[in-house]
Short mmCIF file of N, CA and C in Angstrom, two decimals:
data_model
loop_
_atom_site.label_atom_id
_atom_site.label_comp_id
_atom_site.label_asym_id
_atom_site.label_seq_id
_atom_site.Cartn_x
_atom_site.Cartn_y
_atom_site.Cartn_z
N UNK A 250 9.85 -1.61 5.42
CA UNK A 250 9.81 -1.42 3.93
C UNK A 250 9.65 -0.07 3.47
N UNK A 251 8.63 0.65 4.21
CA UNK A 251 8.42 2.04 3.80
C UNK A 251 9.40 3.09 4.16
N UNK A 252 10.41 2.76 5.01
CA UNK A 252 11.39 3.58 5.55
C UNK A 252 12.82 3.15 5.08
N UNK A 253 13.02 2.58 3.92
CA UNK A 253 14.30 2.18 3.46
C UNK A 253 14.96 1.16 4.26
N UNK A 254 14.19 0.22 4.92
CA UNK A 254 14.84 -0.78 5.67
C UNK A 254 15.25 -0.38 7.17
N UNK A 255 14.81 0.74 7.59
CA UNK A 255 15.14 1.28 8.84
C UNK A 255 14.00 1.02 9.81
N UNK A 256 14.20 0.33 10.95
CA UNK A 256 13.05 0.23 11.97
C UNK A 256 13.19 1.30 12.99
N UNK A 257 12.06 1.96 13.17
CA UNK A 257 11.95 3.06 14.04
C UNK A 257 10.98 2.58 15.14
N UNK A 258 11.47 2.75 16.37
CA UNK A 258 10.67 2.53 17.53
C UNK A 258 10.50 3.82 18.34
N UNK A 259 9.38 4.51 18.30
CA UNK A 259 9.16 5.69 18.94
C UNK A 259 8.35 5.53 20.33
N UNK A 260 8.67 6.50 21.21
CA UNK A 260 8.15 6.39 22.51
C UNK A 260 6.47 6.41 22.37
N UNK A 261 5.84 5.56 23.38
CA UNK A 261 4.45 5.53 23.21
C UNK A 261 3.72 6.88 23.49
N UNK A 262 4.35 7.77 24.13
CA UNK A 262 3.70 9.03 24.37
C UNK A 262 3.57 9.87 23.13
N UNK A 263 4.32 9.56 22.04
CA UNK A 263 4.33 10.29 20.76
C UNK A 263 4.50 11.86 21.03
N UNK A 264 5.32 12.18 22.03
CA UNK A 264 5.56 13.40 22.38
C UNK A 264 6.49 14.13 21.23
N UNK A 265 6.10 15.36 20.76
CA UNK A 265 6.82 16.03 19.77
C UNK A 265 8.15 16.29 20.20
N UNK A 266 9.22 16.00 19.25
CA UNK A 266 10.66 16.34 19.55
C UNK A 266 11.41 15.16 20.19
N UNK A 267 10.67 14.13 20.76
CA UNK A 267 11.44 13.12 21.39
C UNK A 267 11.90 12.11 20.34
N UNK A 268 13.20 11.82 20.40
CA UNK A 268 13.80 11.06 19.39
C UNK A 268 13.24 9.49 19.41
N UNK A 269 13.32 8.98 18.17
CA UNK A 269 12.89 7.52 18.09
C UNK A 269 14.12 6.66 18.06
N UNK A 270 14.08 5.51 18.49
CA UNK A 270 15.21 4.62 18.31
C UNK A 270 15.16 4.10 17.01
N UNK A 271 16.32 4.01 16.37
CA UNK A 271 16.38 3.56 15.00
C UNK A 271 17.44 2.43 14.84
N UNK A 272 17.10 1.50 14.02
CA UNK A 272 18.02 0.39 13.72
C UNK A 272 17.89 0.09 12.26
N UNK A 273 19.00 -0.07 11.48
CA UNK A 273 18.99 -0.41 10.05
C UNK A 273 18.92 -1.97 9.93
N UNK A 274 17.86 -2.39 9.28
CA UNK A 274 17.68 -3.83 9.14
C UNK A 274 18.28 -4.34 7.86
N UNK A 275 18.64 -3.58 7.05
CA UNK A 275 19.23 -3.87 5.67
C UNK A 275 20.54 -3.06 5.48
N UNK A 276 21.46 -3.79 4.80
CA UNK A 276 22.80 -3.27 4.52
C UNK A 276 22.70 -2.05 3.70
N UNK A 277 21.75 -2.06 2.62
CA UNK A 277 21.55 -1.09 1.70
C UNK A 277 20.13 -0.72 1.49
N UNK A 278 19.63 0.54 1.60
CA UNK A 278 18.20 0.99 1.52
C UNK A 278 17.58 0.45 0.27
N UNK A 279 18.41 0.42 -0.85
CA UNK A 279 17.73 0.00 -2.18
C UNK A 279 17.20 -1.35 -2.17
N UNK A 280 17.59 -2.28 -1.17
CA UNK A 280 17.19 -3.63 -1.21
C UNK A 280 15.61 -3.76 -0.97
N UNK A 281 15.06 -2.54 -0.47
CA UNK A 281 13.57 -2.61 -0.33
C UNK A 281 12.84 -2.42 -1.70
N UNK A 282 13.48 -1.95 -2.71
CA UNK A 282 12.79 -1.65 -4.06
C UNK A 282 12.08 -2.86 -4.65
N UNK A 283 12.66 -4.08 -4.58
CA UNK A 283 11.81 -5.13 -5.22
C UNK A 283 10.44 -5.45 -4.43
N UNK A 284 10.61 -5.25 -3.14
CA UNK A 284 9.41 -5.44 -2.26
C UNK A 284 8.41 -4.36 -2.64
N UNK A 285 8.81 -3.14 -2.73
CA UNK A 285 7.92 -2.08 -3.18
C UNK A 285 7.26 -2.29 -4.58
N UNK A 286 8.18 -2.73 -5.51
CA UNK A 286 7.74 -3.12 -6.85
C UNK A 286 6.67 -4.09 -6.85
N UNK A 287 6.80 -5.16 -6.00
CA UNK A 287 5.79 -6.17 -5.99
C UNK A 287 4.49 -5.63 -5.32
N UNK A 288 4.69 -4.73 -4.23
CA UNK A 288 3.43 -4.11 -3.71
C UNK A 288 2.79 -3.25 -4.72
N UNK A 289 3.51 -2.58 -5.55
CA UNK A 289 2.96 -1.72 -6.48
C UNK A 289 2.17 -2.53 -7.55
N UNK A 290 2.74 -3.75 -7.92
CA UNK A 290 2.07 -4.48 -8.87
C UNK A 290 0.67 -5.05 -8.34
N UNK A 291 0.67 -5.25 -7.03
CA UNK A 291 -0.60 -5.63 -6.45
C UNK A 291 -1.73 -4.58 -6.72
N UNK A 292 -1.33 -3.25 -6.74
CA UNK A 292 -2.23 -2.24 -6.99
C UNK A 292 -2.58 -1.87 -8.38
N UNK A 293 -1.60 -2.31 -9.29
CA UNK A 293 -1.71 -1.92 -10.68
C UNK A 293 -2.33 -3.08 -11.45
N UNK A 294 -2.09 -4.26 -11.16
CA UNK A 294 -2.60 -5.51 -11.93
C UNK A 294 -2.94 -6.70 -11.03
N UNK A 295 -2.87 -6.54 -9.66
CA UNK A 295 -3.29 -7.61 -8.75
C UNK A 295 -4.54 -7.41 -8.06
N UNK A 296 -4.64 -8.04 -6.83
CA UNK A 296 -5.86 -8.04 -6.06
C UNK A 296 -6.23 -6.69 -5.59
N UNK A 297 -5.34 -5.56 -5.60
CA UNK A 297 -5.77 -4.26 -5.18
C UNK A 297 -6.17 -3.33 -6.24
N UNK A 298 -6.15 -3.72 -7.55
CA UNK A 298 -6.29 -2.75 -8.58
C UNK A 298 -7.83 -2.22 -8.55
N UNK A 299 -8.73 -2.94 -8.07
CA UNK A 299 -10.18 -2.60 -8.03
C UNK A 299 -10.42 -1.40 -7.14
N UNK A 300 -9.42 -1.13 -6.13
CA UNK A 300 -9.53 -0.06 -5.18
C UNK A 300 -9.49 1.31 -5.81
N UNK A 301 -8.92 1.35 -7.08
CA UNK A 301 -8.80 2.63 -7.75
C UNK A 301 -10.21 3.09 -8.19
N UNK A 302 -11.13 2.20 -8.36
CA UNK A 302 -12.43 2.61 -8.89
C UNK A 302 -13.54 2.44 -7.64
N UNK A 303 -13.26 1.48 -6.78
CA UNK A 303 -14.22 1.28 -5.71
C UNK A 303 -13.54 0.89 -4.40
N UNK A 304 -13.46 1.92 -3.58
CA UNK A 304 -14.14 3.19 -3.34
C UNK A 304 -13.40 4.24 -4.12
N UNK A 305 -12.20 4.03 -4.74
CA UNK A 305 -11.46 5.08 -5.40
C UNK A 305 -10.29 5.54 -4.51
N UNK A 306 -9.15 5.79 -5.22
CA UNK A 306 -8.05 6.42 -4.50
C UNK A 306 -7.62 7.72 -5.18
N UNK A 307 -7.13 8.67 -4.38
CA UNK A 307 -6.80 10.02 -4.80
C UNK A 307 -5.78 9.99 -6.03
N UNK A 308 -6.00 10.92 -7.00
CA UNK A 308 -5.09 10.89 -8.29
C UNK A 308 -3.82 11.56 -7.88
N UNK A 309 -3.68 12.19 -6.74
CA UNK A 309 -2.30 12.74 -6.44
C UNK A 309 -1.42 11.79 -5.61
N UNK A 310 -1.77 10.53 -5.39
CA UNK A 310 -1.10 9.61 -4.62
C UNK A 310 -0.78 8.40 -5.36
N UNK A 311 0.34 7.69 -4.97
CA UNK A 311 0.66 6.40 -5.52
C UNK A 311 0.61 5.46 -4.23
N UNK A 312 -0.14 4.38 -4.53
CA UNK A 312 -0.25 3.36 -3.37
C UNK A 312 0.25 2.13 -3.62
N UNK A 313 0.98 1.58 -2.59
CA UNK A 313 1.67 0.25 -2.77
C UNK A 313 0.79 -0.65 -1.74
N UNK A 314 0.51 -1.75 -2.14
CA UNK A 314 -0.49 -2.55 -1.14
C UNK A 314 -0.17 -4.12 -1.18
N UNK A 315 -0.84 -4.73 -0.20
CA UNK A 315 -0.80 -6.18 -0.12
C UNK A 315 -2.05 -6.62 0.51
N UNK A 316 -2.88 -7.44 -0.10
CA UNK A 316 -4.17 -7.84 0.42
C UNK A 316 -3.78 -9.19 1.12
N UNK A 317 -4.73 -9.52 2.11
CA UNK A 317 -4.49 -10.81 2.69
C UNK A 317 -5.79 -11.37 3.17
N UNK A 318 -5.73 -12.63 3.21
CA UNK A 318 -6.94 -13.49 3.63
C UNK A 318 -6.29 -14.56 4.53
N UNK A 319 -6.43 -14.49 5.80
CA UNK A 319 -5.87 -15.41 6.81
C UNK A 319 -6.91 -16.36 7.43
N UNK A 320 -6.63 -17.60 7.08
CA UNK A 320 -7.53 -18.67 7.72
C UNK A 320 -7.13 -18.78 9.16
N UNK A 321 -8.26 -18.96 9.88
CA UNK A 321 -8.01 -19.08 11.46
C UNK A 321 -9.02 -19.97 12.04
N UNK A 322 -8.47 -20.83 13.03
CA UNK A 322 -9.33 -21.66 13.74
C UNK A 322 -9.93 -20.86 14.91
N UNK A 323 -11.37 -21.07 15.18
CA UNK A 323 -11.98 -20.40 16.21
C UNK A 323 -11.37 -20.60 17.69
N UNK A 324 -11.25 -19.53 18.41
CA UNK A 324 -10.66 -19.60 19.75
C UNK A 324 -11.63 -19.20 20.77
N UNK A 325 -11.30 -19.53 21.97
CA UNK A 325 -12.22 -19.34 23.16
C UNK A 325 -12.67 -17.86 23.24
N UNK A 326 -11.89 -16.85 22.96
CA UNK A 326 -12.20 -15.49 23.12
C UNK A 326 -13.34 -15.10 22.06
N UNK A 327 -13.49 -15.93 20.99
CA UNK A 327 -14.41 -15.55 19.90
C UNK A 327 -15.85 -16.18 20.16
N UNK A 328 -15.97 -16.95 21.16
CA UNK A 328 -17.26 -17.56 21.47
C UNK A 328 -18.44 -16.61 21.62
N UNK A 329 -18.21 -15.43 22.28
CA UNK A 329 -19.41 -14.52 22.23
C UNK A 329 -19.88 -13.95 20.89
N UNK A 330 -19.03 -14.14 19.85
CA UNK A 330 -19.44 -13.77 18.55
C UNK A 330 -19.85 -14.89 17.63
N UNK A 331 -20.20 -15.98 18.36
CA UNK A 331 -20.69 -17.22 17.69
C UNK A 331 -19.71 -17.82 16.75
N UNK A 332 -18.47 -17.63 17.05
CA UNK A 332 -17.42 -18.41 16.17
C UNK A 332 -17.08 -19.78 16.93
N UNK A 333 -17.21 -20.78 16.13
CA UNK A 333 -17.15 -22.19 16.67
C UNK A 333 -15.77 -22.44 17.09
N UNK A 334 -15.56 -22.99 18.33
CA UNK A 334 -14.24 -23.30 18.91
C UNK A 334 -13.60 -24.49 18.22
N UNK A 335 -12.36 -24.25 17.73
CA UNK A 335 -11.58 -25.27 17.19
C UNK A 335 -11.84 -25.68 15.76
N UNK A 336 -12.66 -24.82 15.08
CA UNK A 336 -13.19 -25.07 13.72
C UNK A 336 -12.74 -23.83 12.91
N UNK A 337 -12.27 -24.17 11.64
CA UNK A 337 -11.98 -23.03 10.70
C UNK A 337 -13.25 -22.34 10.43
N UNK A 338 -13.31 -21.01 10.69
CA UNK A 338 -14.41 -20.20 10.41
C UNK A 338 -14.17 -19.21 9.27
N UNK A 339 -14.87 -18.18 9.18
CA UNK A 339 -14.62 -17.23 8.15
C UNK A 339 -13.25 -16.66 8.40
N UNK A 340 -12.37 -16.34 7.36
CA UNK A 340 -11.03 -15.90 7.54
C UNK A 340 -10.90 -14.46 7.86
N UNK A 341 -9.84 -14.05 8.46
CA UNK A 341 -9.40 -12.68 8.80
C UNK A 341 -9.22 -11.85 7.53
N UNK A 342 -9.50 -10.68 7.44
CA UNK A 342 -9.33 -9.83 6.20
C UNK A 342 -8.32 -8.87 6.59
N UNK A 343 -7.24 -8.63 5.77
CA UNK A 343 -6.25 -7.59 6.04
C UNK A 343 -5.71 -7.02 4.87
N UNK A 344 -5.21 -5.80 5.05
CA UNK A 344 -4.57 -5.00 3.99
C UNK A 344 -3.52 -4.19 4.56
N UNK A 345 -2.39 -4.23 3.93
CA UNK A 345 -1.21 -3.36 4.27
C UNK A 345 -0.87 -2.49 3.06
N UNK A 346 -0.74 -1.24 3.39
CA UNK A 346 -0.48 -0.20 2.35
C UNK A 346 0.51 0.89 2.60
N UNK A 347 1.23 1.47 1.71
CA UNK A 347 2.08 2.65 1.74
C UNK A 347 1.52 3.56 0.66
N UNK A 348 1.36 4.78 1.12
CA UNK A 348 0.95 5.87 0.25
C UNK A 348 1.86 6.96 0.20
N UNK A 349 2.15 7.65 -0.94
CA UNK A 349 3.04 8.66 -1.08
C UNK A 349 2.54 9.58 -2.27
N UNK A 350 3.10 10.75 -2.27
CA UNK A 350 2.84 11.63 -3.45
C UNK A 350 3.15 11.08 -4.79
N UNK A 351 2.31 11.09 -5.66
CA UNK A 351 2.54 10.32 -7.04
C UNK A 351 3.64 10.97 -7.78
N UNK A 352 4.04 12.26 -7.55
CA UNK A 352 5.15 12.83 -8.23
C UNK A 352 6.55 12.42 -7.82
N UNK A 353 6.61 11.79 -6.60
CA UNK A 353 7.89 11.25 -6.25
C UNK A 353 8.30 9.97 -7.02
N UNK A 354 9.65 9.63 -6.97
CA UNK A 354 10.15 8.61 -7.79
C UNK A 354 9.51 7.26 -7.18
N UNK A 355 8.98 6.47 -8.15
CA UNK A 355 8.41 5.28 -7.82
C UNK A 355 9.40 4.18 -7.29
N UNK A 356 8.96 3.37 -6.26
CA UNK A 356 9.84 2.40 -5.67
C UNK A 356 11.13 2.94 -5.06
N UNK A 357 11.23 4.20 -4.70
CA UNK A 357 12.31 4.70 -4.06
C UNK A 357 12.31 4.15 -2.76
N UNK A 358 13.51 3.92 -2.13
CA UNK A 358 13.60 3.24 -0.74
C UNK A 358 12.99 4.22 0.43
N UNK A 359 13.10 5.45 0.23
CA UNK A 359 12.45 6.32 1.29
C UNK A 359 11.96 7.57 0.52
N UNK A 360 10.77 8.08 0.97
CA UNK A 360 10.19 9.23 0.23
C UNK A 360 9.63 10.06 1.44
N UNK A 361 9.81 11.34 1.32
CA UNK A 361 9.17 12.29 2.36
C UNK A 361 7.58 12.15 2.14
N UNK A 362 6.90 12.20 3.15
CA UNK A 362 5.42 12.13 3.26
C UNK A 362 5.03 10.88 2.88
N UNK A 363 5.71 9.66 2.94
CA UNK A 363 5.11 8.28 2.65
C UNK A 363 4.62 7.88 3.97
N UNK A 364 3.31 7.46 3.96
CA UNK A 364 2.62 6.96 5.16
C UNK A 364 2.31 5.46 5.00
N UNK A 365 2.36 4.75 6.07
CA UNK A 365 1.94 3.37 6.20
C UNK A 365 0.69 3.22 6.91
N UNK A 366 -0.03 1.99 6.46
CA UNK A 366 -1.25 1.63 7.16
C UNK A 366 -1.41 0.22 7.04
N UNK A 367 -1.80 -0.32 8.13
CA UNK A 367 -2.16 -1.86 8.29
C UNK A 367 -3.57 -1.99 8.93
N UNK A 368 -4.40 -2.68 8.20
CA UNK A 368 -5.85 -2.87 8.71
C UNK A 368 -6.22 -4.23 8.71
N UNK A 369 -6.81 -4.65 9.85
CA UNK A 369 -7.32 -6.12 9.99
C UNK A 369 -8.73 -6.08 10.39
N UNK A 370 -9.48 -6.79 9.73
CA UNK A 370 -10.98 -6.94 10.03
C UNK A 370 -11.06 -8.50 10.47
N UNK A 371 -11.20 -8.71 11.83
CA UNK A 371 -11.37 -10.17 12.22
C UNK A 371 -12.54 -10.76 11.66
N UNK A 372 -12.34 -11.92 11.15
CA UNK A 372 -13.45 -12.74 10.39
C UNK A 372 -14.17 -11.88 9.29
N UNK A 373 -13.25 -10.99 8.65
CA UNK A 373 -13.90 -10.13 7.69
C UNK A 373 -14.02 -10.78 6.16
N UNK A 374 -13.39 -11.91 5.96
CA UNK A 374 -13.50 -12.47 4.63
C UNK A 374 -12.25 -12.10 3.88
N UNK A 375 -12.49 -12.02 2.47
CA UNK A 375 -11.42 -11.70 1.65
C UNK A 375 -10.76 -10.23 1.77
N UNK A 376 -9.47 -10.22 1.92
CA UNK A 376 -8.79 -8.93 2.08
C UNK A 376 -9.03 -7.96 0.98
N UNK A 377 -9.19 -8.33 -0.25
CA UNK A 377 -9.41 -7.44 -1.39
C UNK A 377 -10.73 -6.84 -1.36
N UNK A 378 -11.75 -7.61 -0.88
CA UNK A 378 -13.09 -7.20 -0.88
C UNK A 378 -13.58 -6.40 0.34
N UNK A 379 -12.81 -6.56 1.56
CA UNK A 379 -13.27 -5.98 2.77
C UNK A 379 -12.20 -5.06 3.47
N UNK A 380 -11.06 -5.56 3.82
CA UNK A 380 -10.00 -4.68 4.38
C UNK A 380 -9.42 -3.66 3.40
N UNK A 381 -9.25 -4.13 2.16
CA UNK A 381 -8.69 -3.22 1.11
C UNK A 381 -9.63 -1.96 0.93
N UNK A 382 -11.01 -2.15 0.64
CA UNK A 382 -11.78 -0.84 0.67
C UNK A 382 -11.83 -0.03 1.82
N UNK A 383 -11.73 -0.64 3.08
CA UNK A 383 -11.68 0.14 4.27
C UNK A 383 -10.43 0.87 4.37
N UNK A 384 -9.34 0.38 3.95
CA UNK A 384 -8.02 0.97 4.03
C UNK A 384 -7.99 2.11 2.91
N UNK A 385 -8.66 1.86 1.82
CA UNK A 385 -8.74 2.91 0.80
C UNK A 385 -9.48 4.19 1.40
N UNK A 386 -10.58 3.93 2.12
CA UNK A 386 -11.29 5.06 2.76
C UNK A 386 -10.45 5.80 3.71
N UNK A 387 -9.59 5.17 4.46
CA UNK A 387 -8.76 5.83 5.45
C UNK A 387 -7.69 6.56 4.63
N UNK A 388 -7.07 5.94 3.54
CA UNK A 388 -6.21 6.78 2.77
C UNK A 388 -6.87 8.13 2.14
N UNK A 389 -8.00 7.95 1.70
CA UNK A 389 -8.74 9.16 1.32
C UNK A 389 -8.89 10.24 2.33
N UNK A 390 -9.20 9.75 3.59
CA UNK A 390 -9.44 10.65 4.67
C UNK A 390 -8.04 11.35 4.87
N UNK A 391 -6.94 10.62 5.03
CA UNK A 391 -5.69 11.08 5.18
C UNK A 391 -5.30 12.15 4.09
N UNK A 392 -5.66 11.82 2.94
CA UNK A 392 -5.43 12.88 1.78
C UNK A 392 -6.11 14.08 2.12
N UNK A 393 -7.47 14.04 2.47
CA UNK A 393 -8.40 15.16 2.66
C UNK A 393 -7.74 16.02 3.91
N UNK A 394 -7.20 15.39 4.83
CA UNK A 394 -6.66 15.97 5.92
C UNK A 394 -5.27 16.66 5.61
N UNK A 395 -4.79 16.50 4.43
CA UNK A 395 -3.53 17.13 3.98
C UNK A 395 -2.31 16.58 4.59
N UNK A 396 -2.35 15.33 4.97
CA UNK A 396 -1.17 14.63 5.54
C UNK A 396 -0.07 14.39 4.55
N UNK A 397 -0.42 14.36 3.31
CA UNK A 397 0.48 14.18 2.26
C UNK A 397 0.94 15.62 1.57
N UNK A 398 0.17 16.60 1.92
CA UNK A 398 0.40 17.99 1.36
C UNK A 398 -1.02 18.33 0.81
N UNK A 399 -1.03 19.60 0.23
CA UNK A 399 -2.31 20.11 -0.33
C UNK A 399 -2.71 19.39 -1.57
N UNK A 400 -4.01 18.80 -1.57
CA UNK A 400 -4.39 17.93 -2.64
C UNK A 400 -4.26 18.64 -4.03
N UNK A 401 -4.60 19.90 -4.17
CA UNK A 401 -4.45 20.56 -5.50
C UNK A 401 -3.00 20.51 -6.00
N UNK A 402 -2.10 20.81 -5.02
CA UNK A 402 -0.60 20.77 -5.40
C UNK A 402 -0.19 19.32 -5.82
N UNK A 403 -0.70 18.26 -4.97
CA UNK A 403 -0.38 16.95 -5.38
C UNK A 403 -0.86 16.52 -6.67
N UNK A 404 -2.03 16.95 -7.02
CA UNK A 404 -2.64 16.47 -8.36
C UNK A 404 -1.95 17.16 -9.48
N UNK A 405 -1.53 18.53 -9.21
CA UNK A 405 -0.82 19.16 -10.26
C UNK A 405 0.52 18.64 -10.52
N UNK A 406 1.11 18.27 -9.43
CA UNK A 406 2.62 17.67 -9.57
C UNK A 406 2.58 16.34 -10.25
N UNK A 407 1.49 15.56 -9.95
CA UNK A 407 1.34 14.10 -10.51
C UNK A 407 1.05 14.35 -12.09
N UNK A 408 0.20 15.30 -12.36
CA UNK A 408 0.00 15.45 -13.85
C UNK A 408 1.31 16.06 -14.53
N UNK A 409 1.94 16.84 -13.92
CA UNK A 409 3.24 17.40 -14.56
C UNK A 409 4.27 16.24 -14.69
N UNK A 410 4.39 15.35 -13.78
CA UNK A 410 5.29 14.17 -13.72
C UNK A 410 4.78 13.20 -14.85
N UNK A 411 3.52 13.05 -14.92
CA UNK A 411 2.99 12.13 -16.03
C UNK A 411 3.34 12.68 -17.38
N UNK A 412 3.17 14.04 -17.54
CA UNK A 412 3.45 14.69 -18.88
C UNK A 412 4.88 14.52 -19.20
N UNK A 413 5.82 14.66 -18.19
CA UNK A 413 7.19 14.57 -18.46
C UNK A 413 7.79 13.19 -18.75
N UNK A 414 6.98 12.15 -18.30
CA UNK A 414 7.39 10.77 -18.32
C UNK A 414 7.52 10.42 -19.84
N UNK A 415 8.59 9.52 -20.22
CA UNK A 415 8.58 9.16 -21.62
C UNK A 415 7.54 8.18 -22.06
N UNK A 416 7.10 8.11 -23.30
CA UNK A 416 6.01 7.38 -23.73
C UNK A 416 6.40 5.85 -23.47
N UNK A 417 5.43 4.93 -23.45
CA UNK A 417 5.78 3.65 -23.13
C UNK A 417 6.58 3.07 -24.48
N UNK A 418 7.67 2.31 -24.09
CA UNK A 418 8.52 1.77 -25.20
C UNK A 418 9.57 2.78 -25.72
N UNK A 419 9.38 4.05 -25.17
CA UNK A 419 10.53 5.00 -25.67
C UNK A 419 11.78 4.81 -24.93
N UNK A 420 12.82 5.05 -25.49
CA UNK A 420 14.12 4.85 -24.75
C UNK A 420 14.34 6.04 -23.79
N UNK A 421 14.72 5.75 -22.59
CA UNK A 421 15.10 6.79 -21.57
C UNK A 421 16.52 7.35 -21.76
N UNK A 422 16.81 8.57 -21.51
CA UNK A 422 18.09 9.11 -21.70
C UNK A 422 19.15 8.30 -20.97
N UNK A 423 20.11 7.85 -21.59
CA UNK A 423 21.24 7.06 -20.97
C UNK A 423 21.01 5.57 -21.03
N UNK A 424 19.73 5.28 -21.43
CA UNK A 424 19.40 3.76 -21.27
C UNK A 424 19.99 3.05 -22.52
N UNK A 425 20.35 1.79 -22.46
CA UNK A 425 20.68 1.04 -23.67
C UNK A 425 19.52 0.84 -24.45
N UNK A 426 19.75 0.79 -25.82
CA UNK A 426 18.63 0.55 -26.75
C UNK A 426 18.21 -0.93 -26.58
N UNK A 427 16.84 -1.12 -26.86
CA UNK A 427 16.45 -2.62 -26.67
C UNK A 427 16.97 -3.40 -27.86
N UNK A 428 17.21 -4.71 -27.65
CA UNK A 428 17.71 -5.50 -28.75
C UNK A 428 16.53 -5.71 -29.65
N UNK A 429 16.85 -5.87 -30.98
CA UNK A 429 15.85 -5.86 -32.08
C UNK A 429 14.80 -6.91 -31.75
N UNK A 430 15.02 -8.06 -31.11
CA UNK A 430 14.09 -9.22 -30.87
C UNK A 430 13.44 -8.96 -29.59
N UNK A 431 13.42 -7.80 -28.90
CA UNK A 431 12.84 -7.58 -27.58
C UNK A 431 11.28 -7.54 -27.69
N UNK A 432 10.69 -8.10 -26.64
CA UNK A 432 9.26 -8.02 -26.72
C UNK A 432 8.82 -6.62 -26.36
N UNK A 433 7.55 -6.29 -26.85
CA UNK A 433 7.02 -4.92 -26.56
C UNK A 433 6.65 -4.87 -25.12
N UNK A 434 6.54 -3.57 -24.68
CA UNK A 434 6.17 -3.32 -23.30
C UNK A 434 4.72 -3.94 -23.04
N UNK A 435 4.48 -4.45 -21.93
CA UNK A 435 3.07 -4.87 -21.58
C UNK A 435 2.00 -3.65 -21.61
N UNK A 436 0.81 -3.92 -21.92
CA UNK A 436 -0.16 -2.90 -21.95
C UNK A 436 -0.42 -2.33 -20.59
N UNK A 437 -0.73 -1.11 -20.33
CA UNK A 437 -1.06 -0.48 -18.99
C UNK A 437 -2.11 -1.41 -18.26
N UNK A 438 -2.09 -1.26 -16.85
CA UNK A 438 -3.14 -2.11 -16.14
C UNK A 438 -4.43 -1.55 -16.41
N UNK A 439 -5.39 -2.56 -16.40
CA UNK A 439 -6.81 -2.21 -16.47
C UNK A 439 -7.28 -1.86 -15.24
N UNK A 440 -8.24 -0.73 -15.23
CA UNK A 440 -8.76 -0.24 -13.80
C UNK A 440 -9.92 -1.07 -13.46
N UNK A 441 -10.28 -2.20 -14.04
CA UNK A 441 -11.36 -3.03 -13.66
C UNK A 441 -11.08 -3.76 -12.41
N UNK A 442 -12.16 -3.92 -11.65
CA UNK A 442 -11.94 -4.65 -10.36
C UNK A 442 -11.55 -6.04 -10.47
N UNK A 443 -10.98 -6.72 -9.47
CA UNK A 443 -10.64 -8.16 -9.59
C UNK A 443 -11.90 -9.01 -9.67
N UNK A 444 -11.80 -10.15 -10.39
CA UNK A 444 -12.94 -11.00 -10.30
C UNK A 444 -13.37 -11.55 -8.98
N UNK A 445 -14.65 -11.65 -8.66
CA UNK A 445 -15.17 -12.14 -7.41
C UNK A 445 -14.82 -13.76 -7.27
N UNK A 446 -14.41 -14.04 -6.09
CA UNK A 446 -14.18 -15.47 -5.78
C UNK A 446 -15.33 -16.11 -5.25
#
């Protein structure tokens, strides 16, 4: 999804300069855009929206995400951790994210410096409350390590892109005007965390 529908299998040695095997899984890269749009909605108005305030995400990044809570029956290998065999126990907590510079085009099939992350906490409970915050901490660490670029430059570019964006409800150049009976644009997402379950 993060690479425009192209699967890359790189050698386990991760040796610099060694080519990765690539295979296109989709006929057109733009076919990943609806998936990215859904993952973006998770972060702006879904179960991941609370991560912007707790623990917080960098202003210079755009994050796409998917929280998950996977029910699981206890297996033999979990007995040392007091997980009952053959019984549904506490669910696994997981979170998948793509992070990219916020100044880049939203939901574009492929973006330079877009990084992916998948995190699972066995028997960790709700994904939004456990794996999500852990993934946000990792994203913050990647940001501080300048894996996306210099933080000052990313934040400055994000502010410039925001200032250049048309106001909500304003017509974009070349766009068809809205019909007279069109509904107004929805309000921007609230930064409040999701309700506890």
